[in-house]
Amino acid sequence: MKGPHQNQPVRVAGLDLSQARGAMVLLHGRGATAESILSLVPALGLNDFAYLAPQAGGNSWWPQSFLAPIPQNEPGISSAMQAVADVLARVETAGVPADRTILLGFSQGACLAAEFAVRHAHRYGGVASLSGGLIGPKGTPRDYAGSLDATPVFLGCSDVDSHIPAERVRESAEVLQRLGGEVTMRLYPGMGHTIIQDELDAVRTMMNLVVPGEAHGPVRSDRLA
């Protein structure tokens, strides 16, 4: 499809896909950049991973709140879904299958990661939604097809996030679990709209399930590819 997020750059870090045993697709938040979400890589960095971060056109995946009626956020949502699908296809073509690929997003990117996973449910290496939830207003049908087939899923958010209602995080966790995900949800008392060490530790645990026995080491800085 043609949309605001097609033909945008993808930033990469870590190993080349041709050498990687695992991959992570990182999705930035509203007003941010692919480079900014890759700033997590040194904290997450494991030797055998490739990290890929697509850039949203105009630095936002869709214009309004993720709680707005979905048609009001089109074509942004559909274009964003295609952008993620294109990166995943690139990863798989390079030889890293979906069950060794983790989707991670923060804020608006966390909403995108969760929504992509339920709309394209199959076995991933993991799904990490940091300060986000499924897209759409209250009452949006959640009758997604497919199965996450025991994919590890982590949802972390403040219990008082001004952008992400705790109720939506709980609902998202229930939907992801119903689709067969092995879900961990943590609502942190009084946390800001940010990422904390406990969340990074949870993601690293997920990564070690993808690439067992992995050791920490230096990670190459981001670059355009």
PDB file of C-alpha atoms in Angstrom:
ATOM      1  CA  MET A   1       0.000   0.000   0.000  1.00  0.00           C
ATOM      2  CA  LYS A   2       0.930   3.657  -0.247  1.00  0.00           C
ATOM      3  CA  GLY A   3       0.705   5.577   2.988  1.00  0.00           C
ATOM      4  CA  PRO A   4       2.502   8.008   5.298  1.00  0.00           C
ATOM      5  CA  HIS A   5       4.901   5.345   6.610  1.00  0.00           C
ATOM      6  CA  GLN A   6       5.895   3.704   3.353  1.00  0.00           C
ATOM      7  CA  ASN A   7       9.325   4.514   1.930  1.00  0.00           C
ATOM      8  CA  GLN A   8      10.493   5.744   5.341  1.00  0.00           C
ATOM      9  CA  PRO A   9      13.949   4.786   6.626  1.00  0.00           C
ATOM     10  CA  VAL A  10      14.651   1.841   8.908  1.00  0.00           C
ATOM     11  CA  ARG A  11      17.455   2.298  11.416  1.00  0.00           C
ATOM     12  CA  VAL A  12      19.396  -0.757  12.519  1.00  0.00           C
ATOM     13  CA  ALA A  13      21.816  -1.664  15.297  1.00  0.00           C
ATOM     14  CA  GLY A  14      23.541  -4.746  16.639  1.00  0.00           C
ATOM     15  CA  LEU A  15      24.444  -7.573  14.296  1.00  0.00           C
ATOM     16  CA  ASP A  16      23.607  -7.727  10.629  1.00  0.00           C
ATOM     17  CA  LEU A  17      20.583  -9.934  10.074  1.00  0.00           C
ATOM     18  CA  SER A  18      22.762 -12.374   8.161  1.00  0.00           C
ATOM     19  CA  GLN A  19      24.697 -13.058  11.382  1.00  0.00           C
ATOM     20  CA  ALA A  20      21.976 -12.663  14.016  1.00  0.00           C
ATOM     21  CA  ARG A  21      20.328 -15.497  15.926  1.00  0.00           C
ATOM     22  CA  GLY A  22      17.507 -13.241  17.134  1.00  0.00           C
ATOM     23  CA  ALA A  23      15.937  -9.971  16.045  1.00  0.00           C
ATOM     24  CA  MET A  24      13.974  -7.161  17.652  1.00  0.00           C
ATOM     25  CA  VAL A  25      11.711  -4.675  15.886  1.00  0.00           C
ATOM     26  CA  LEU A  26      11.475  -1.473  17.935  1.00  0.00           C
ATOM     27  CA  LEU A  27       8.606   0.995  17.448  1.00  0.00           C
ATOM     28  CA  HIS A  28       8.995   4.570  18.640  1.00  0.00           C
ATOM     29  CA  GLY A  29       6.374   6.790  20.249  1.00  0.00           C
ATOM     30  CA  ARG A  30       4.552   9.898  19.049  1.00  0.00           C
ATOM     31  CA  GLY A  31       6.883  12.752  18.191  1.00  0.00           C
ATOM     32  CA  ALA A  32       9.943  10.526  18.522  1.00  0.00           C
ATOM     33  CA  THR A  33      12.269   8.850  16.026  1.00  0.00           C
ATOM     34  CA  ALA A  34      13.711   5.496  15.128  1.00  0.00           C
ATOM     35  CA  GLU A  35      17.030   6.720  16.501  1.00  0.00           C
ATOM     36  CA  SER A  36      15.448   7.546  19.858  1.00  0.00           C
ATOM     37  CA  ILE A  37      13.948   4.087  20.399  1.00  0.00           C
ATOM     38  CA  LEU A  38      17.298   2.541  19.497  1.00  0.00           C
ATOM     39  CA  SER A  39      18.742   4.324  22.529  1.00  0.00           C
ATOM     40  CA  LEU A  40      17.356   1.320  24.454  1.00  0.00           C
ATOM     41  CA  VAL A  41      19.774  -1.007  22.688  1.00  0.00           C
ATOM     42  CA  PRO A  42      22.779  -0.503  25.005  1.00  0.00           C
ATOM     43  CA  ALA A  43      20.569  -1.415  27.975  1.00  0.00           C
ATOM     44  CA  LEU A  44      19.068  -4.410  26.181  1.00  0.00           C
ATOM     45  CA  GLY A  45      22.065  -5.243  24.049  1.00  0.00           C
ATOM     46  CA  LEU A  46      22.758  -8.925  23.616  1.00  0.00           C
ATOM     47  CA  ASN A  47      25.452 -10.113  21.253  1.00  0.00           C
ATOM     48  CA  ASP A  48      23.397 -12.237  18.887  1.00  0.00           C
ATOM     49  CA  PHE A  49      20.566  -9.792  18.141  1.00  0.00           C
ATOM     50  CA  ALA A  50      19.818  -7.500  15.224  1.00  0.00           C
ATOM     51  CA  TYR A  51      17.710  -4.449  16.072  1.00  0.00           C
ATOM     52  CA  LEU A  52      15.515  -2.727  13.494  1.00  0.00           C
ATOM     53  CA  ALA A  53      13.505   0.456  14.041  1.00  0.00           C
ATOM     54  CA  PRO A  54      11.222   1.780  11.299  1.00  0.00           C
ATOM     55  CA  GLN A  55      10.573   5.507  11.179  1.00  0.00           C
ATOM     56  CA  ALA A  56       7.029   6.883  11.193  1.00  0.00           C
ATOM     57  CA  GLY A  57       6.250   9.523   8.614  1.00  0.00           C
ATOM     58  CA  GLY A  58       5.966  12.841  10.424  1.00  0.00           C
ATOM     59  CA  ASN A  59       7.204  11.148  13.612  1.00  0.00           C
ATOM     60  CA  SER A  60       3.731   9.849  14.494  1.00  0.00           C
ATOM     61  CA  TRP A  61       2.067   6.581  13.550  1.00  0.00           C
ATOM     62  CA  TRP A  62      -1.433   8.147  13.570  1.00  0.00           C
ATOM     63  CA  PRO A  63      -2.722  11.631  14.350  1.00  0.00           C
ATOM     64  CA  GLN A  64      -5.172  11.257  17.253  1.00  0.00           C
ATOM     65  CA  SER A  65      -5.294   9.345  20.532  1.00  0.00           C
ATOM     66  CA  PHE A  66      -5.105   5.573  20.234  1.00  0.00           C
ATOM     67  CA  LEU A  67      -8.518   5.572  21.960  1.00  0.00           C
ATOM     68  CA  ALA A  68     -10.171   7.492  19.121  1.00  0.00           C
ATOM     69  CA  PRO A  69     -12.438   5.697  16.622  1.00  0.00           C
ATOM     70  CA  ILE A  70     -10.147   3.773  14.289  1.00  0.00           C
ATOM     71  CA  PRO A  71     -11.371   5.455  11.062  1.00  0.00           C
ATOM     72  CA  GLN A  72     -10.246   8.810  12.483  1.00  0.00           C
ATOM     73  CA  ASN A  73      -6.671   7.499  12.642  1.00  0.00           C
ATOM     74  CA  GLU A  74      -6.580   6.151   9.098  1.00  0.00           C
ATOM     75  CA  PRO A  75      -4.672   5.799   6.874  1.00  0.00           C
ATOM     76  CA  GLY A  76      -2.061   6.027   9.625  1.00  0.00           C
ATOM     77  CA  ILE A  77      -2.933   2.777  11.375  1.00  0.00           C
ATOM     78  CA  SER A  78      -3.096   0.679   8.203  1.00  0.00           C
ATOM     79  CA  SER A  79       0.110   2.246   6.913  1.00  0.00           C
ATOM     80  CA  ALA A  80       1.818   1.558  10.250  1.00  0.00           C
ATOM     81  CA  MET A  81       0.695  -2.077  10.173  1.00  0.00           C
ATOM     82  CA  GLN A  82       2.167  -2.422   6.700  1.00  0.00           C
ATOM     83  CA  ALA A  83       5.441  -0.824   7.817  1.00  0.00           C
ATOM     84  CA  VAL A  84       5.791  -3.376  10.617  1.00  0.00           C
ATOM     85  CA  ALA A  85       4.857  -6.240   8.292  1.00  0.00           C
ATOM     86  CA  ASP A  86       7.498  -5.093   5.813  1.00  0.00           C
ATOM     87  CA  VAL A  87      10.228  -5.064   8.476  1.00  0.00           C
ATOM     88  CA  LEU A  88       9.202  -8.509   9.706  1.00  0.00           C
ATOM     89  CA  ALA A  89       9.276  -9.836   6.145  1.00  0.00           C
ATOM     90  CA  ARG A  90      12.781  -8.427   5.761  1.00  0.00           C
ATOM     91  CA  VAL A  91      13.862 -10.151   8.981  1.00  0.00           C
ATOM     92  CA  GLU A  92      12.382 -13.495   7.956  1.00  0.00           C
ATOM     93  CA  THR A  93      13.822 -13.305   4.449  1.00  0.00           C
ATOM     94  CA  ALA A  94      17.252 -12.838   6.043  1.00  0.00           C
ATOM     95  CA  GLY A  95      16.799 -16.107   7.919  1.00  0.00           C
ATOM     96  CA  VAL A  96      15.490 -15.053  11.355  1.00  0.00           C
ATOM     97  CA  PRO A  97      12.019 -16.588  11.816  1.00  0.00           C
ATOM     98  CA  ALA A  98       9.121 -14.958  13.657  1.00  0.00           C
ATOM     99  CA  ASP A  99       9.596 -17.196  16.698  1.00  0.00           C
ATOM    100  CA  ARG A 100      13.021 -15.622  17.222  1.00  0.00           C
ATOM    101  CA  THR A 101      11.816 -12.061  16.613  1.00  0.00           C
ATOM    102  CA  ILE A 102      10.546  -9.737  19.348  1.00  0.00           C
ATOM    103  CA  LEU A 103       8.194  -6.802  18.801  1.00  0.00           C
ATOM    104  CA  LEU A 104       8.836  -3.954  21.244  1.00  0.00           C
ATOM    105  CA  GLY A 105       7.197  -0.555  21.353  1.00  0.00           C
ATOM    106  CA  PHE A 106       6.940   2.429  23.672  1.00  0.00           C
ATOM    107  CA  SER A 107       3.863   4.637  24.017  1.00  0.00           C
ATOM    108  CA  GLN A 108       2.249   4.989  20.582  1.00  0.00           C
ATOM    109  CA  GLY A 109       4.728   2.368  19.380  1.00  0.00           C
ATOM    110  CA  ALA A 110       3.593   0.089  22.222  1.00  0.00           C
ATOM    111  CA  CYS A 111       0.010   0.392  20.994  1.00  0.00           C
ATOM    112  CA  LEU A 112       1.203  -0.467  17.500  1.00  0.00           C
ATOM    113  CA  ALA A 113       3.172  -3.499  18.718  1.00  0.00           C
ATOM    114  CA  ALA A 114       0.215  -4.883  20.690  1.00  0.00           C
ATOM    115  CA  GLU A 115      -2.299  -4.242  17.922  1.00  0.00           C
ATOM    116  CA  PHE A 116      -0.064  -5.741  15.253  1.00  0.00           C
ATOM    117  CA  ALA A 117       0.403  -8.866  17.355  1.00  0.00           C
ATOM    118  CA  VAL A 118      -3.321  -9.469  17.794  1.00  0.00           C
ATOM    119  CA  ARG A 119      -4.152  -8.712  14.155  1.00  0.00           C
ATOM    120  CA  HIS A 120      -1.350 -11.020  12.984  1.00  0.00           C
ATOM    121  CA  ALA A 121      -1.426 -13.623  15.723  1.00  0.00           C
ATOM    122  CA  HIS A 122       1.130 -16.398  15.494  1.00  0.00           C
ATOM    123  CA  ARG A 123       4.211 -17.467  17.438  1.00  0.00           C
ATOM    124  CA  TYR A 124       6.655 -14.603  17.955  1.00  0.00           C
ATOM    125  CA  GLY A 125       9.799 -14.575  20.031  1.00  0.00           C
ATOM    126  CA  GLY A 126       8.021 -12.065  22.225  1.00  0.00           C
ATOM    127  CA  VAL A 127       5.863  -8.945  22.360  1.00  0.00           C
ATOM    128  CA  ALA A 128       6.708  -6.066  24.710  1.00  0.00           C
ATOM    129  CA  SER A 129       4.225  -3.201  25.039  1.00  0.00           C
ATOM    130  CA  LEU A 130       5.711  -0.484  27.250  1.00  0.00           C
ATOM    131  CA  SER A 131       3.100   2.143  28.181  1.00  0.00           C
ATOM    132  CA  GLY A 132       0.519   1.152  25.598  1.00  0.00           C
ATOM    133  CA  GLY A 133      -2.533  -0.934  24.800  1.00  0.00           C
ATOM    134  CA  LEU A 134      -4.796  -2.128  22.016  1.00  0.00           C
ATOM    135  CA  ILE A 135      -6.119   0.505  19.631  1.00  0.00           C
ATOM    136  CA  GLY A 136      -9.670   1.833  19.447  1.00  0.00           C
ATOM    137  CA  PRO A 137     -12.414   3.243  21.699  1.00  0.00           C
ATOM    138  CA  LYS A 138     -14.138   1.374  24.479  1.00  0.00           C
ATOM    139  CA  GLY A 139     -16.296  -1.386  23.027  1.00  0.00           C
ATOM    140  CA  THR A 140     -14.068  -2.044  20.007  1.00  0.00           C
ATOM    141  CA  PRO A 141     -14.605  -5.687  18.941  1.00  0.00           C
ATOM    142  CA  ARG A 142     -11.670  -7.884  19.912  1.00  0.00           C
ATOM    143  CA  ASP A 143     -12.547 -11.014  17.959  1.00  0.00           C
ATOM    144  CA  TYR A 144      -9.141 -11.495  16.369  1.00  0.00           C
ATOM    145  CA  ALA A 145      -8.252 -14.660  14.485  1.00  0.00           C
ATOM    146  CA  GLY A 146      -5.202 -16.856  14.923  1.00  0.00           C
ATOM    147  CA  SER A 147      -3.154 -17.855  17.951  1.00  0.00           C
ATOM    148  CA  LEU A 148      -0.082 -16.416  19.633  1.00  0.00           C
ATOM    149  CA  ASP A 149       0.839 -20.005  20.480  1.00  0.00           C
ATOM    150  CA  ALA A 150       2.477 -19.330  23.861  1.00  0.00           C
ATOM    151  CA  THR A 151       4.347 -16.197  22.726  1.00  0.00           C
ATOM    152  CA  PRO A 152       5.825 -14.437  25.784  1.00  0.00           C
ATOM    153  CA  VAL A 153       4.047 -11.079  26.188  1.00  0.00           C
ATOM    154  CA  PHE A 154       4.970  -8.257  28.568  1.00  0.00           C
ATOM    155  CA  LEU A 155       2.833  -5.194  29.255  1.00  0.00           C
ATOM    156  CA  GLY A 156       4.233  -2.542  31.573  1.00  0.00           C
ATOM    157  CA  CYS A 157       2.646   0.832  32.363  1.00  0.00           C
ATOM    158  CA  SER A 158       2.016   3.326  35.113  1.00  0.00           C
ATOM    159  CA  ASP A 159      -1.246   2.861  36.983  1.00  0.00           C
ATOM    160  CA  VAL A 160      -1.877   6.600  36.542  1.00  0.00           C
ATOM    161  CA  ASP A 161      -0.524   7.242  33.035  1.00  0.00           C
ATOM    162  CA  SER A 162      -2.254  10.308  31.595  1.00  0.00           C
ATOM    163  CA  HIS A 163      -2.128   8.824  28.083  1.00  0.00           C
ATOM    164  CA  ILE A 164      -2.815   5.128  28.737  1.00  0.00           C
ATOM    165  CA  PRO A 165      -5.742   4.166  31.009  1.00  0.00           C
ATOM    166  CA  ALA A 166      -4.930   1.258  33.297  1.00  0.00           C
ATOM    167  CA  GLU A 167      -8.258  -0.279  32.270  1.00  0.00           C
ATOM    168  CA  ARG A 168      -7.051  -0.505  28.674  1.00  0.00           C
ATOM    169  CA  VAL A 169      -3.802  -2.180  29.736  1.00  0.00           C
ATOM    170  CA  ARG A 170      -5.798  -4.785  31.658  1.00  0.00           C
ATOM    171  CA  GLU A 171      -8.157  -5.338  28.728  1.00  0.00           C
ATOM    172  CA  SER A 172      -5.201  -5.709  26.364  1.00  0.00           C
ATOM    173  CA  ALA A 173      -3.581  -8.270  28.637  1.00  0.00           C
ATOM    174  CA  GLU A 174      -6.817 -10.278  28.713  1.00  0.00           C
ATOM    175  CA  VAL A 175      -7.140 -10.231  24.912  1.00  0.00           C
ATOM    176  CA  LEU A 176      -3.511 -11.238  24.392  1.00  0.00           C
ATOM    177  CA  GLN A 177      -3.912 -14.070  26.897  1.00  0.00           C
ATOM    178  CA  ARG A 178      -7.130 -15.228  25.238  1.00  0.00           C
ATOM    179  CA  LEU A 179      -5.190 -15.425  21.961  1.00  0.00           C
ATOM    180  CA  GLY A 180      -2.711 -17.797  23.574  1.00  0.00           C
ATOM    181  CA  GLY A 181      -0.019 -15.424  24.770  1.00  0.00           C
ATOM    182  CA  GLU A 182       1.892 -16.102  27.980  1.00  0.00           C
ATOM    183  CA  VAL A 183       1.162 -12.683  29.422  1.00  0.00           C
ATOM    184  CA  THR A 184       2.891 -10.751  32.196  1.00  0.00           C
ATOM    185  CA  MET A 185       1.278  -7.401  33.068  1.00  0.00           C
ATOM    186  CA  ARG A 186       2.700  -4.927  35.544  1.00  0.00           C
ATOM    187  CA  LEU A 187       1.034  -1.649  36.532  1.00  0.00           C
ATOM    188  CA  TYR A 188       3.609   0.416  38.409  1.00  0.00           C
ATOM    189  CA  PRO A 189       2.259   2.726  41.141  1.00  0.00           C
ATOM    190  CA  GLY A 190       2.811   6.390  40.315  1.00  0.00           C
ATOM    191  CA  MET A 191       5.287   5.770  37.486  1.00  0.00           C
ATOM    192  CA  GLY A 192       5.553   8.443  34.824  1.00  0.00           C
ATOM    193  CA  HIS A 193       5.174   7.952  31.078  1.00  0.00           C
ATOM    194  CA  THR A 194       8.587   6.385  30.806  1.00  0.00           C
ATOM    195  CA  ILE A 195      10.516   3.105  30.787  1.00  0.00           C
ATOM    196  CA  ILE A 196      12.022   1.773  34.008  1.00  0.00           C
ATOM    197  CA  GLN A 197      14.662  -0.822  34.808  1.00  0.00           C
ATOM    198  CA  ASP A 198      12.186  -3.486  35.859  1.00  0.00           C
ATOM    199  CA  GLU A 199      10.644  -3.348  32.376  1.00  0.00           C
ATOM    200  CA  LEU A 200      14.051  -3.612  30.723  1.00  0.00           C
ATOM    201  CA  ASP A 201      14.848  -6.605  32.901  1.00  0.00           C
ATOM    202  CA  ALA A 202      11.600  -8.269  31.807  1.00  0.00           C
ATOM    203  CA  VAL A 203      12.458  -7.683  28.146  1.00  0.00           C
ATOM    204  CA  ARG A 204      15.965  -9.074  28.632  1.00  0.00           C
ATOM    205  CA  THR A 205      14.449 -12.217  30.166  1.00  0.00           C
ATOM    206  CA  MET A 206      12.309 -12.558  27.054  1.00  0.00           C
ATOM    207  CA  MET A 207      15.377 -12.102  24.855  1.00  0.00           C
ATOM    208  CA  ASN A 208      17.242 -14.825  26.716  1.00  0.00           C
ATOM    209  CA  LEU A 209      14.396 -17.204  25.927  1.00  0.00           C
ATOM    210  CA  VAL A 210      14.866 -16.419  22.235  1.00  0.00           C
ATOM    211  CA  VAL A 211      18.646 -16.846  22.342  1.00  0.00           C
ATOM    212  CA  PRO A 212      19.442 -19.079  25.356  1.00  0.00           C
ATOM    213  CA  GLY A 213      22.769 -18.622  27.032  1.00  0.00           C
ATOM    214  CA  GLU A 214      23.302 -15.202  25.478  1.00  0.00           C
ATOM    215  CA  ALA A 215      25.896 -12.951  27.118  1.00  0.00           C
ATOM    216  CA  HIS A 216      26.048  -9.190  27.357  1.00  0.00           C
ATOM    217  CA  GLY A 217      28.506  -7.401  25.138  1.00  0.00           C
ATOM    218  CA  PRO A 218      29.135  -4.275  23.094  1.00  0.00           C
ATOM    219  CA  VAL A 219      26.449  -3.410  20.562  1.00  0.00           C
ATOM    220  CA  ARG A 220      27.068  -1.544  17.331  1.00  0.00           C
ATOM    221  CA  SER A 221      25.512   1.906  17.105  1.00  0.00           C
ATOM    222  CA  ASP A 222      22.493   2.561  14.909  1.00  0.00           C
ATOM    223  CA  ARG A 223      22.890   3.058  11.196  1.00  0.00           C
ATOM    224  CA  LEU A 224      20.639   3.444   8.184  1.00  0.00           C
ATOM    225  CA  ALA A 225      19.862   0.393   6.083  1.00  0.00           C
TER     226      ALA A 225
END
